[in-house]
């Protein structure tokens, strides 16, 4: 389908480009600055641009194969063969139905159709463009060529496009598309088609008029023809309906629009090669030339500059990218993931910022190269399921915690432990959301179905997100400590984990003492459910002591101090991530038979329980919600410890 209109020989020959355009919903900001100026300013209909195009396309194929252009409100120019194939083979994403490079106000089936209707049209049209069918027009085309040559032969020279390519193409195509018995009307049709070929603005109307006249005559009379027009009357498309008049005339229009410039251009190229290449004429005169050489000419000197598609399904998404260590978190446009086998694609609604995210962003922990897309407290809705997925369906509300998949074959995996942070630390090749693969600080995430958990309906996304790591962490720690019913639990540190630990311990029926130096948090601790609030170990002891101390911060000294209030056979459960050394009093460990326990999620069953508490309203994470546009601020505040108590980013 030609989009470049060229009036004379030189222009036709210059029009070659061979690119492909798909209009996007927007140009990704990532490309804006680095984009090549040529493409930003590109006008497909400007001659100088067409001249530079081959060279610029070569640059793009090397440096930026899908290059944004500012043409017509913003388009991508897709330059590599493989990408063109992808675009062409996915009409559900790259649709033909919306106007492309050149907006034509009428329907142009099948050019502007997507499957399945597109297939229906091609099915009835294809036979009329087969070699064997078209060969019936060969004698007339020879006649036409002879008479055109006869007209100029005495002159010894000709303007090849206007005196041969256009009249020959128009005369032949008029025959193929509008094959009428009435010689006068046929002559009018040829004149009108020639008008189209030379850019006469009223010509389309005259073609449509002639076609409509013939169509209506033939519809009324007996069927006696076998040609394109007749097929427009007899064809059935969609659910077996006939074509509308608009569709019938649209096909006629697109055949002329599609056939005239292209064939004229191809013939012009052949004319040029004949004039310039010694021996070319001899090659063309060989009987088998058509299949081989014509295809080669079309490949080498294409008359189609560009094809248009409109992106109807987003292929990009906004994601939070941490460009390098300690850098500002940025919202960027990146490729949207797809659900692979055994994966689900989740439209993320919210993702909380975890202390571990801060540590990865500031380089304290490192699992992969920057740039990073973090986030292991993401929740959202399943919008697509990959092959083999049976446990989840579109519409399910899910969370994607950190441990997405274990390798399944290392020594650790062979022992069949439940998935948990212990898996993350011990499996030889685990897949860890937001750690060694992209996380959920993004609009979409594709995750292994077994690495997702169903969310109870009653838990809003904003509250589910911090439960995926923080809530999970403290509840799993409490469960692992196995405190006796009616036991006494002390929570040291009232922060992201601690404020949840108080609530979970209280909801589980324990007597809860909050240990905090911060006067400002005393009232809060009580509101969260603490029975007592003390400042240190002596206070804890005076208040009756504790069977369990929950170490929820990185302040080891505070915990060591609080152990003064730990009762005989008491336990300390450590849940916060720290990379330094911890010093504990040695003697009471033995004399009081203490247990020091580490806890690291320990299994998804504790996450399910943790979510149930939130669903019942027994535990409510304290959150500060940020829109994704404010993610940089959310991170700054989280990194500085200024959030009460969990930053949740919505997407
Ligand atoms: C050198 C000659 C030709 C070239 C290089 C050429 C090129 C192309 C290209 C690249 C397309 C795909 C456009 C797209 O999908 O966006 C196309 C489509 C089309 N062309 Fe041609 N074409 C040529 C001759 C013709 C002729 C002679 C006719 C009519 C008799 C024609 C009718 C059409 C039609 C109807 C379509 C739409 C097909 C569909 O959507 O399924 N073309 N052409
Ligand atoms: Zn976490
Ligand atoms: Zn493993």
XYZ file of C-alpha atoms and ligand atoms in Angstrom:
696
model
C 0.000 0.000 0.000
C 1.710 3.180 -1.085
C 1.634 6.232 1.088
C 4.053 8.350 -0.869
C 2.540 10.120 -3.807
C 4.983 10.883 -6.529
C 4.187 12.765 -9.681
C 7.204 12.301 -11.891
C 9.798 9.677 -12.633
C 12.496 11.027 -10.397
C 10.221 11.294 -7.428
C 8.905 7.787 -7.888
C 12.441 6.476 -7.895
C 13.347 8.425 -4.790
C 10.422 7.241 -2.781
C 12.003 3.990 -1.655
C 12.303 3.582 2.065
C 10.944 0.290 3.359
C 10.092 1.153 6.943
C 7.120 0.456 9.100
C 5.236 2.647 11.480
C 3.072 1.869 14.441
C 1.354 4.723 16.232
C 1.810 4.370 19.974
C -0.236 5.680 22.871
C 2.772 7.719 23.839
C 6.485 7.945 23.364
C 8.503 6.518 26.256
C 10.354 9.236 28.089
C 13.481 7.083 28.085
C 13.866 7.660 24.356
C 13.028 11.337 24.298
C 16.417 12.820 24.949
C 18.542 10.378 23.031
C 16.235 10.120 20.037
C 17.733 10.979 16.732
C 16.622 14.393 15.589
C 15.887 13.184 12.092
C 13.164 10.829 13.266
C 11.705 13.363 15.660
C 11.208 15.762 12.755
C 10.434 13.093 10.167
C 7.725 13.806 7.629
C 7.046 10.780 5.461
C 5.805 13.046 2.694
C 8.773 15.415 2.599
C 11.109 14.674 -0.214
C 14.385 15.488 1.579
C 13.355 13.124 4.356
C 12.704 10.324 1.881
C 16.151 10.872 0.408
C 17.870 10.578 3.774
C 15.700 7.711 4.934
C 17.844 4.709 3.883
C 20.858 6.111 5.699
C 18.850 7.063 8.789
C 17.133 3.691 8.863
C 20.532 2.026 8.787
C 21.490 4.102 11.818
C 18.261 3.169 13.573
C 18.685 -0.540 12.885
C 22.081 -0.346 14.535
C 21.479 2.057 17.392
C 17.778 2.320 18.126
C 15.758 -0.254 16.192
C 12.379 1.001 17.374
C 12.821 4.711 17.058
C 10.210 7.274 18.103
C 9.176 9.909 15.630
C 7.078 12.986 16.131
C 5.095 12.471 12.948
C 1.313 12.683 13.159
C 1.105 12.971 16.927
C 3.818 10.437 17.699
C 4.800 7.160 16.107
C 7.456 4.536 16.408
C 9.400 3.567 13.344
C 10.081 -0.146 13.521
C 13.158 -0.886 11.464
C 14.333 -4.454 11.988
C 12.981 -7.398 10.058
C 12.205 -9.521 13.119
C 10.331 -6.662 14.732
C 8.366 -6.035 11.528
C 7.324 -9.652 11.566
C 6.231 -9.386 15.173
C 4.159 -6.309 14.368
C 2.647 -7.952 11.308
C 1.845 -11.188 13.087
C 0.072 -9.603 16.053
C -2.960 -7.713 14.785
C -4.457 -7.951 18.279
C -1.742 -5.543 19.434
C -0.830 -3.774 16.193
C -4.145 -3.134 14.550
C -4.886 -2.117 10.976
C -8.325 -0.810 11.873
C -7.350 2.691 12.873
C -6.018 5.141 10.311
C -2.330 4.792 9.683
C 0.147 7.155 8.123
C -2.270 8.697 5.707
C -5.755 9.210 7.017
C -8.279 8.258 4.394
C -11.857 9.202 5.274
C -13.442 6.092 3.739
C -13.409 2.424 4.692
C -10.689 0.494 2.870
C -11.346 -3.201 3.401
C -9.362 -5.429 3.647
C -6.505 -3.013 4.330
C -8.133 -1.506 7.403
C -9.460 -4.754 8.846
C -8.068 -7.125 11.434
C -8.817 -10.834 11.652
C -11.267 -12.509 11.616
C -13.108 -10.159 9.212
C -9.859 -9.562 7.329
C -9.620 -13.265 6.543
C -13.161 -13.325 5.168
C -12.401 -10.540 2.716
C -9.116 -12.034 1.597
C -10.747 -15.387 1.084
C -13.156 -14.183 -1.579
C -10.742 -11.654 -3.128
C -7.614 -13.792 -3.420
C -8.775 -15.983 -6.331
C -9.174 -12.896 -8.539
C -5.531 -11.982 -8.068
C -4.006 -15.366 -8.756
C -1.649 -15.645 -11.712
C -3.946 -18.006 -13.529
C -6.984 -15.778 -13.164
C -5.156 -12.585 -14.105
C -3.686 -14.175 -17.235
C -7.091 -13.717 -18.885
C -6.293 -9.983 -19.026
C -2.903 -10.555 -20.643
C -3.960 -10.059 -24.296
C -5.604 -6.732 -23.478
C -2.570 -5.596 -21.499
C -0.269 -6.454 -24.413
C -2.549 -4.518 -26.723
C -2.431 -1.545 -24.382
C 1.363 -1.663 -24.091
C 1.731 -1.903 -27.868
C -0.517 1.070 -28.509
C 1.286 3.198 -25.909
C 4.655 2.370 -27.490
C 3.239 2.973 -30.967
C 2.273 6.474 -29.856
C 5.846 7.462 -29.028
C 8.030 5.169 -31.108
C 8.626 7.718 -33.865
C 9.799 10.266 -31.343
C 12.475 7.866 -30.150
C 12.100 8.903 -26.493
C 9.380 9.152 -23.852
C 8.647 10.464 -20.384
C 8.416 6.998 -18.968
C 6.083 7.529 -16.013
C 3.470 9.840 -17.521
C 3.505 8.361 -21.018
C 3.806 4.702 -20.177
C 3.713 3.647 -16.526
C 0.586 5.610 -15.595
C -1.611 4.891 -18.614
C -0.526 1.260 -18.713
C -1.162 0.724 -15.002
C -4.463 2.592 -14.994
C -5.731 0.858 -18.110
C -4.798 -2.589 -16.843
C -6.026 -2.107 -13.322
C -9.316 -0.577 -14.423
C -9.879 -3.793 -16.367
C -9.021 -6.059 -13.468
C -11.112 -4.192 -10.927
C -14.012 -2.923 -13.037
C -14.469 -5.417 -15.823
C -17.516 -4.049 -17.623
C -19.146 -5.259 -20.839
C -20.255 -1.784 -21.908
C -17.292 -0.264 -23.816
C -18.366 3.337 -23.145
C -18.678 2.803 -19.438
C -15.392 0.891 -19.437
C -13.747 3.829 -21.171
C -15.165 6.204 -18.549
C -13.845 3.910 -15.819
C -10.387 3.897 -17.400
C -10.450 7.705 -17.574
C -11.504 7.928 -13.941
C -8.831 5.460 -12.814
C -6.222 7.379 -14.782
C -7.457 10.459 -12.951
C -6.838 8.681 -9.658
C -3.355 7.767 -10.828
C -2.544 11.370 -11.666
C -3.999 12.776 -8.471
C -7.220 14.296 -9.859
C -9.249 14.967 -6.683
C -12.655 14.242 -8.243
C -11.531 10.974 -9.809
C -12.316 8.715 -6.842
C -15.872 9.890 -6.891
C -16.177 9.082 -10.580
C -14.678 5.620 -10.036
C -17.050 4.988 -7.156
C -19.953 6.243 -9.283
C -19.137 3.879 -12.120
C -18.616 0.960 -9.738
C -21.874 1.649 -7.878
C -23.779 1.783 -11.168
C -22.421 -1.571 -12.314
C -22.927 -3.167 -8.905
C -26.554 -2.125 -8.754
C -27.224 -3.336 -12.305
C -25.600 -6.682 -11.641
C -27.373 -7.141 -8.299
C -30.706 -6.731 -10.067
C -29.931 -8.953 -13.048
C -28.875 -12.601 -13.400
C -25.389 -13.595 -12.327
C -23.318 -14.015 -15.438
C -19.932 -12.734 -14.410
C -16.938 -14.074 -12.591
C -14.794 -11.122 -11.581
C -13.954 -8.785 -8.720
C -17.181 -6.771 -8.866
C -19.288 -9.920 -8.953
C -17.450 -11.287 -5.928
C -18.384 -8.123 -4.038
C -22.041 -8.975 -4.630
C -21.944 -12.686 -3.857
C -19.423 -12.701 -1.013
C -20.558 -13.363 2.542
C -18.476 -12.168 5.469
C -18.656 -12.195 9.256
C -21.660 -14.240 10.285
C -22.719 -14.824 6.698
C -23.849 -11.312 5.785
C -23.354 -9.635 2.396
C -21.057 -6.632 2.031
C -22.484 -3.169 2.602
C -22.273 -0.695 -0.279
C -19.579 1.201 1.634
C -17.549 -1.975 1.911
C -18.025 -2.808 -1.769
C -16.877 0.630 -2.874
C -14.132 0.530 -0.246
C -12.679 -2.611 -1.812
C -12.755 -0.971 -5.249
C -11.025 2.089 -3.816
C -8.342 0.163 -1.984
C -7.580 -1.960 -5.013
C -6.969 1.155 -7.073
C -5.198 2.997 -4.293
C -3.101 -0.069 -3.575
C -2.482 -1.018 -7.162
C -1.802 2.204 -9.011
C 1.147 3.889 -7.311
C 2.839 0.610 -6.528
C 2.702 -0.865 -9.997
C 3.499 2.442 -11.625
C 6.533 2.717 -9.350
C 7.618 -0.852 -10.001
C 7.368 -0.312 -13.750
C 9.312 2.928 -13.395
C 12.086 1.074 -11.594
C 12.150 -1.532 -14.324
C 12.368 1.270 -16.888
C 15.306 2.764 -15.048
C 17.112 -0.562 -14.802
C 16.503 -1.101 -18.515
C 18.102 2.241 -19.256
C 20.980 1.869 -16.834
C 21.913 -1.792 -16.543
C 23.598 -3.394 -19.528
C 22.256 -6.889 -20.145
C 19.105 -6.282 -18.116
C 16.873 -6.364 -21.189
C 18.288 -9.762 -22.197
C 17.509 -11.099 -18.749
C 13.943 -9.837 -18.881
C 13.417 -11.444 -22.253
C 14.120 -14.881 -20.872
C 10.842 -16.748 -20.350
C 11.417 -17.511 -16.670
C 12.264 -13.903 -15.711
C 9.013 -13.030 -14.030
C 9.223 -15.139 -10.929
C 12.863 -14.583 -10.145
C 13.764 -11.154 -11.392
C 10.505 -9.367 -10.743
C 10.580 -10.430 -7.121
C 14.179 -9.347 -6.906
C 13.315 -5.950 -8.361
C 10.464 -5.515 -5.905
C 12.734 -6.434 -3.033
C 15.526 -4.202 -4.210
C 13.516 -1.171 -5.238
C 10.326 -1.231 -3.248
C 7.644 1.277 -4.069
C 6.163 1.049 -0.618
C 7.757 3.475 1.797
C 5.927 2.685 4.940
C 3.049 0.756 6.410
C 0.999 1.873 9.362
C -0.372 0.075 12.379
C -1.860 1.433 15.557
C -0.928 -0.025 18.889
C -4.234 -0.949 20.492
C -2.846 -2.835 23.434
C -0.202 -1.236 25.565
C 3.161 -2.874 25.090
C 4.838 -0.475 27.464
C 4.223 0.159 31.119
C 5.337 2.536 33.785
C 7.798 1.041 36.209
C 9.895 2.448 39.004
C 13.521 2.165 38.008
C 16.417 2.643 40.394
C 19.043 3.708 37.843
C 22.088 3.277 40.050
C 23.170 2.994 43.649
C 21.689 5.695 45.877
C 19.954 7.287 42.899
C 16.527 8.845 42.887
C 13.730 6.366 42.078
C 12.334 7.183 38.651
C 9.106 6.368 36.909
C 10.060 5.150 33.437
C 8.342 3.601 30.467
C 9.623 0.063 29.962
C 8.498 -3.042 28.100
C 5.421 -4.668 29.593
C 6.015 -8.304 30.588
C 3.898 -11.163 29.276
C 2.682 -14.219 31.118
C 4.989 -17.072 30.125
C 4.214 -20.746 30.748
C 3.067 -21.315 34.330
C 3.034 -17.566 34.942
C 0.341 -15.016 35.603
C 0.408 -11.400 34.504
C -0.675 -9.150 37.339
C -1.879 -5.576 37.021
C -0.231 -4.221 40.142
C -2.473 -2.017 42.269
C -0.123 -1.394 45.157
C 3.357 -2.259 46.313
C 4.882 -1.417 49.670
C 8.461 -0.304 50.198
C 10.358 -2.714 52.425
C 13.487 -2.039 54.441
C 15.217 -4.554 52.183
C 14.339 -2.371 49.175
C 16.141 0.520 50.820
C 19.164 -1.698 51.436
C 19.268 -2.835 47.823
C 18.797 0.716 46.560
C 21.639 2.039 48.700
C 23.939 -0.847 47.861
C 24.068 -2.496 51.302
C 22.616 -5.632 49.737
C 23.357 -6.542 46.152
C 21.893 -9.374 44.099
C 22.015 -8.024 40.553
C 23.320 -5.111 38.544
C 21.577 -1.754 38.482
C 19.211 -0.509 37.104
C 16.780 -2.260 39.436
C 13.030 -2.629 39.507
C 12.375 -3.453 43.155
C 9.254 -4.499 45.031
C 8.382 -7.756 46.799
C 5.237 -6.485 48.486
C 3.154 -6.157 45.336
C -0.542 -6.933 45.047
C -2.976 -6.696 42.182
C -5.306 -8.414 39.806
C -4.515 -11.270 37.455
C -5.080 -9.979 33.913
C -3.606 -12.868 31.916
C -2.587 -16.440 32.575
C 0.154 -18.284 30.728
C 0.100 -21.811 29.354
C -0.481 -24.511 31.931
C -1.899 -22.247 34.634
C -4.888 -23.794 36.385
C -4.728 -22.413 39.938
C -5.371 -18.782 39.003
C -7.798 -17.090 36.654
C -8.238 -13.624 35.244
C -9.704 -11.367 37.902
C -8.113 -13.130 40.883
C -6.692 -10.794 43.505
C -3.190 -11.914 44.320
C -0.025 -10.934 46.098
C 3.500 -11.676 44.910
C 5.878 -12.104 47.850
C 9.617 -12.299 47.478
C 10.204 -16.009 46.972
C 8.621 -16.659 43.607
C 10.179 -19.972 42.660
C 12.909 -22.269 43.814
C 15.211 -24.136 41.473
C 13.727 -27.472 42.508
C 16.901 -29.470 42.005
C 19.646 -28.256 44.333
C 20.477 -30.087 47.577
C 18.332 -27.667 49.564
C 15.352 -28.051 47.240
C 15.691 -31.834 47.291
C 14.825 -31.667 50.998
C 11.383 -30.245 50.086
C 11.170 -27.353 52.523
C 8.298 -24.915 52.166
C 9.154 -21.764 50.209
C 10.313 -18.950 52.439
C 13.146 -16.518 52.877
C 15.186 -19.542 53.968
C 14.745 -20.787 50.403
C 15.991 -17.453 49.134
C 19.131 -17.813 51.207
C 19.797 -21.496 50.535
C 18.437 -22.580 47.151
C 21.135 -22.617 44.492
C 19.068 -20.640 41.975
C 15.893 -19.161 43.423
C 13.737 -16.607 41.595
C 13.223 -13.724 43.979
C 10.693 -11.054 43.095
C 12.204 -7.605 43.147
C 15.563 -9.051 44.151
C 17.060 -11.033 41.295
C 14.161 -10.481 38.878
C 12.071 -7.360 38.313
C 9.740 -6.554 41.160
C 6.284 -5.111 41.598
C 7.077 -1.399 41.713
C 5.549 -1.317 38.243
C 2.163 -1.342 36.574
C 2.538 -5.000 35.626
C 4.495 -7.984 36.786
C 4.655 -11.507 35.418
C 5.214 -14.068 38.137
C 5.277 -17.811 38.526
C 1.800 -18.906 39.557
C 3.182 -20.841 42.544
C 4.808 -17.647 43.752
C 1.449 -15.896 44.115
C -0.987 -15.977 47.025
C -4.718 -15.350 46.848
C -5.849 -12.319 48.814
C -8.983 -12.474 50.965
C -11.699 -10.270 49.425
C -11.962 -8.194 52.576
C -8.345 -7.002 52.440
C -7.930 -3.814 50.431
C -4.861 -3.736 48.197
C -3.203 -0.966 50.207
C -3.337 -3.074 53.372
C -2.482 -6.351 51.657
C 0.778 -4.959 50.253
C 2.606 -4.375 53.562
C 1.311 -7.700 54.846
C 3.192 -9.548 52.093
C 6.525 -8.963 53.767
C 6.184 -6.965 56.995
C 3.027 -8.632 58.333
C 4.201 -12.018 57.094
C 7.550 -11.494 58.834
C 6.207 -10.752 62.288
C 3.429 -13.322 62.228
C 5.792 -16.054 61.020
C 8.220 -15.020 63.783
C 5.530 -15.212 66.426
C 4.433 -18.613 65.165
C 7.993 -19.892 65.063
C 8.599 -18.832 68.669
C 5.679 -21.012 69.788
C 4.856 -19.046 72.904
C 2.455 -20.831 75.213
C -1.163 -19.628 75.114
C -1.666 -16.687 77.489
C 2.100 -16.072 77.399
C 3.679 -12.632 77.606
C 5.210 -11.049 74.531
C 7.463 -7.993 74.437
C 7.956 -6.068 71.220
C 11.180 -4.088 70.966
C 11.020 -1.218 68.474
C 7.827 0.344 67.165
C 8.397 0.704 63.441
C 7.436 -1.006 60.203
C 7.596 -4.449 61.818
C 7.050 -3.522 65.459
C 3.713 -1.763 65.004
C 2.454 -4.932 63.350
C 4.062 -7.231 65.929
C 2.106 -5.521 68.717
C -1.147 -6.001 66.814
C -0.509 -9.615 65.814
C 0.597 -10.611 69.314
C -2.444 -8.935 70.821
C -4.808 -10.431 68.245
C -3.343 -13.856 69.003
C -4.308 -13.459 72.655
C -0.968 -12.700 74.284
C -0.210 -10.125 76.917
C 1.801 -7.509 75.057
C 4.424 -5.133 76.355
C 5.910 -2.549 74.030
C 9.523 -1.602 74.718
C 10.379 1.803 73.302
C 12.612 4.710 74.214
C 10.548 7.020 72.126
C 8.110 8.933 74.298
C 6.168 9.911 71.209
C 5.323 6.277 70.513
C 3.973 5.354 73.941
C 0.385 6.368 73.237
C 0.543 4.845 69.828
C 1.750 1.537 71.282
C -1.271 1.461 73.551
C -3.603 2.303 70.693
C -2.109 -0.575 68.753
C -3.020 -2.894 71.617
C -0.041 -2.971 73.983
C -1.075 -3.776 77.559
C 2.056 -2.137 78.935
C 4.591 0.277 77.549
C 8.079 0.338 79.076
C 11.379 1.905 78.095
C 13.896 -0.868 78.804
C 14.670 -4.275 80.325
C 14.275 -3.083 83.887
C 10.868 -1.666 83.014
C 9.939 -4.900 81.315
C 10.985 -6.925 84.354
C 9.029 -4.626 86.662
C 5.981 -4.976 84.435
C 6.001 -8.750 84.787
C 8.599 -9.761 82.192
C 8.123 -11.561 78.904
C 8.240 -15.119 77.604
C 9.195 -13.811 74.183
C 11.036 -10.746 72.966
C 10.310 -9.844 69.359
C 13.357 -8.173 67.849
C 11.815 -6.124 65.060
C 14.428 -3.441 64.448
C 18.148 -3.279 63.825
C 18.804 -1.996 67.345
C 20.505 -5.026 68.919
C 21.527 -3.098 72.033
C 17.895 -2.384 72.855
C 17.123 -6.090 72.627
C 20.140 -7.096 74.709
C 18.980 -4.591 77.308
C 15.393 -5.817 77.180
C 16.598 -9.337 77.941
C 16.855 -8.236 81.545
C 13.077 -8.677 81.505
C 13.083 -12.032 79.726
C 11.605 -14.745 81.916
C 13.265 -18.144 82.539
C 13.037 -20.373 79.446
C 12.259 -17.212 77.506
C 12.928 -16.716 73.826
C 14.155 -13.952 71.569
C 12.967 -14.065 67.992
C 14.951 -12.016 65.522
C 13.117 -10.889 62.361
C 14.596 -7.635 61.111
C 17.353 -7.872 58.534
C 20.744 -6.734 59.791
C 24.226 -7.258 58.456
C 26.251 -6.349 61.533
C 27.197 -8.342 64.653
C 24.865 -8.830 67.602
C 26.201 -8.948 71.179
C 24.160 -10.746 73.822
C 24.748 -11.424 77.516
C 26.161 -14.971 77.667
C 25.463 -16.116 81.241
C 21.667 -15.710 81.343
C 21.473 -17.616 78.098
C 22.504 -20.666 80.095
C 21.285 -19.826 83.583
C 17.801 -18.977 82.275
C 17.912 -21.508 79.459
C 17.060 -18.886 76.844
C 16.499 -19.586 73.185
C 17.618 -17.168 70.495
C 15.633 -17.831 67.333
C 15.918 -16.515 63.832
C 12.826 -16.374 61.657
C 12.493 -15.836 57.931
C 8.874 -16.268 56.813
C 9.153 -20.053 57.182
C 6.346 -20.923 54.735
C 3.442 -19.373 52.842
C 0.916 -20.758 55.329
C 1.929 -18.001 57.751
C 1.313 -15.385 55.083
C -2.201 -16.744 54.572
C -2.773 -16.494 58.328
C -1.295 -13.001 58.441
C -3.681 -11.874 55.695
C -6.645 -13.386 57.532
C -5.961 -11.204 60.580
C -6.080 -8.149 58.319
C -9.257 -9.412 56.647
C -10.920 -9.727 60.070
C -9.858 -6.215 60.980
C -7.827 -7.588 63.892
C -4.624 -6.159 62.423
C -4.370 -2.974 60.381
C -1.025 -1.945 58.925
C -0.355 1.759 59.349
C 0.428 3.060 55.916
C 1.231 6.214 54.046
C -0.050 5.945 50.485
C 1.782 7.522 47.554
C 0.755 7.614 43.920
C 3.401 6.229 41.602
C 4.253 9.753 40.485
C 5.412 10.427 44.062
C 7.513 7.282 44.374
C 10.789 9.197 44.703
C 9.391 11.018 47.726
C 8.101 7.747 49.169
C 11.555 6.233 48.902
C 13.298 9.256 50.423
C 10.966 9.185 53.395
C 11.263 5.418 53.820
C 15.061 5.590 53.609
C 15.107 8.330 56.253
C 12.748 6.425 58.548
C 10.134 9.160 58.247
C 7.196 6.929 57.347
C 4.575 5.837 59.842
C 5.019 2.987 59.200
C 4.857 1.507 55.754
C 5.077 3.403 52.473
C 2.614 1.980 49.960
C 2.847 3.057 46.337
C -0.229 2.705 44.139
C 0.037 1.838 40.425
C 4.773 -3.416 -6.773
C 3.510 -3.602 -6.490
C 2.946 -3.618 -5.088
C 3.559 -3.473 -3.892
C 5.032 -3.242 -3.599
C 2.545 -3.581 -2.880
C 2.789 -3.516 -1.532
C 1.837 -3.743 -0.573
C 2.083 -3.817 0.840
C 3.430 -3.657 1.507
C 0.901 -4.054 1.449
C 0.657 -4.237 2.943
C 0.129 -2.970 3.516
C -0.242 -3.110 4.956
O -0.492 -4.233 5.417
O -0.310 -2.083 5.648
C -0.101 -4.125 0.429
C -1.432 -4.345 0.671
C -2.394 -4.324 -0.299
N -2.201 -4.146 -1.636
Fe -0.438 -3.979 -2.563
N 1.338 -3.765 -3.476
C 1.532 -3.794 -4.822
C 0.580 -3.949 -5.809
C -0.767 -4.021 -5.572
C -1.779 -4.140 -6.581
C -1.493 -4.193 -8.079
C -2.976 -4.168 -5.957
C -4.374 -4.285 -6.509
C -4.657 -4.784 -7.649
C -2.709 -4.084 -4.549
C -3.682 -4.102 -3.587
C -3.428 -4.204 -2.249
C -4.452 -4.433 -1.260
C -5.946 -4.593 -1.504
C -3.804 -4.506 -0.034
C -4.440 -4.772 1.331
C -4.322 -6.244 1.575
C -4.774 -6.673 2.948
O -4.921 -5.837 3.848
O -4.968 -7.878 3.132
N -1.368 -3.999 -4.341
N 0.489 -3.940 -0.776
Zn 10.628 -7.199 52.615
Zn 17.089 -24.926 44.758
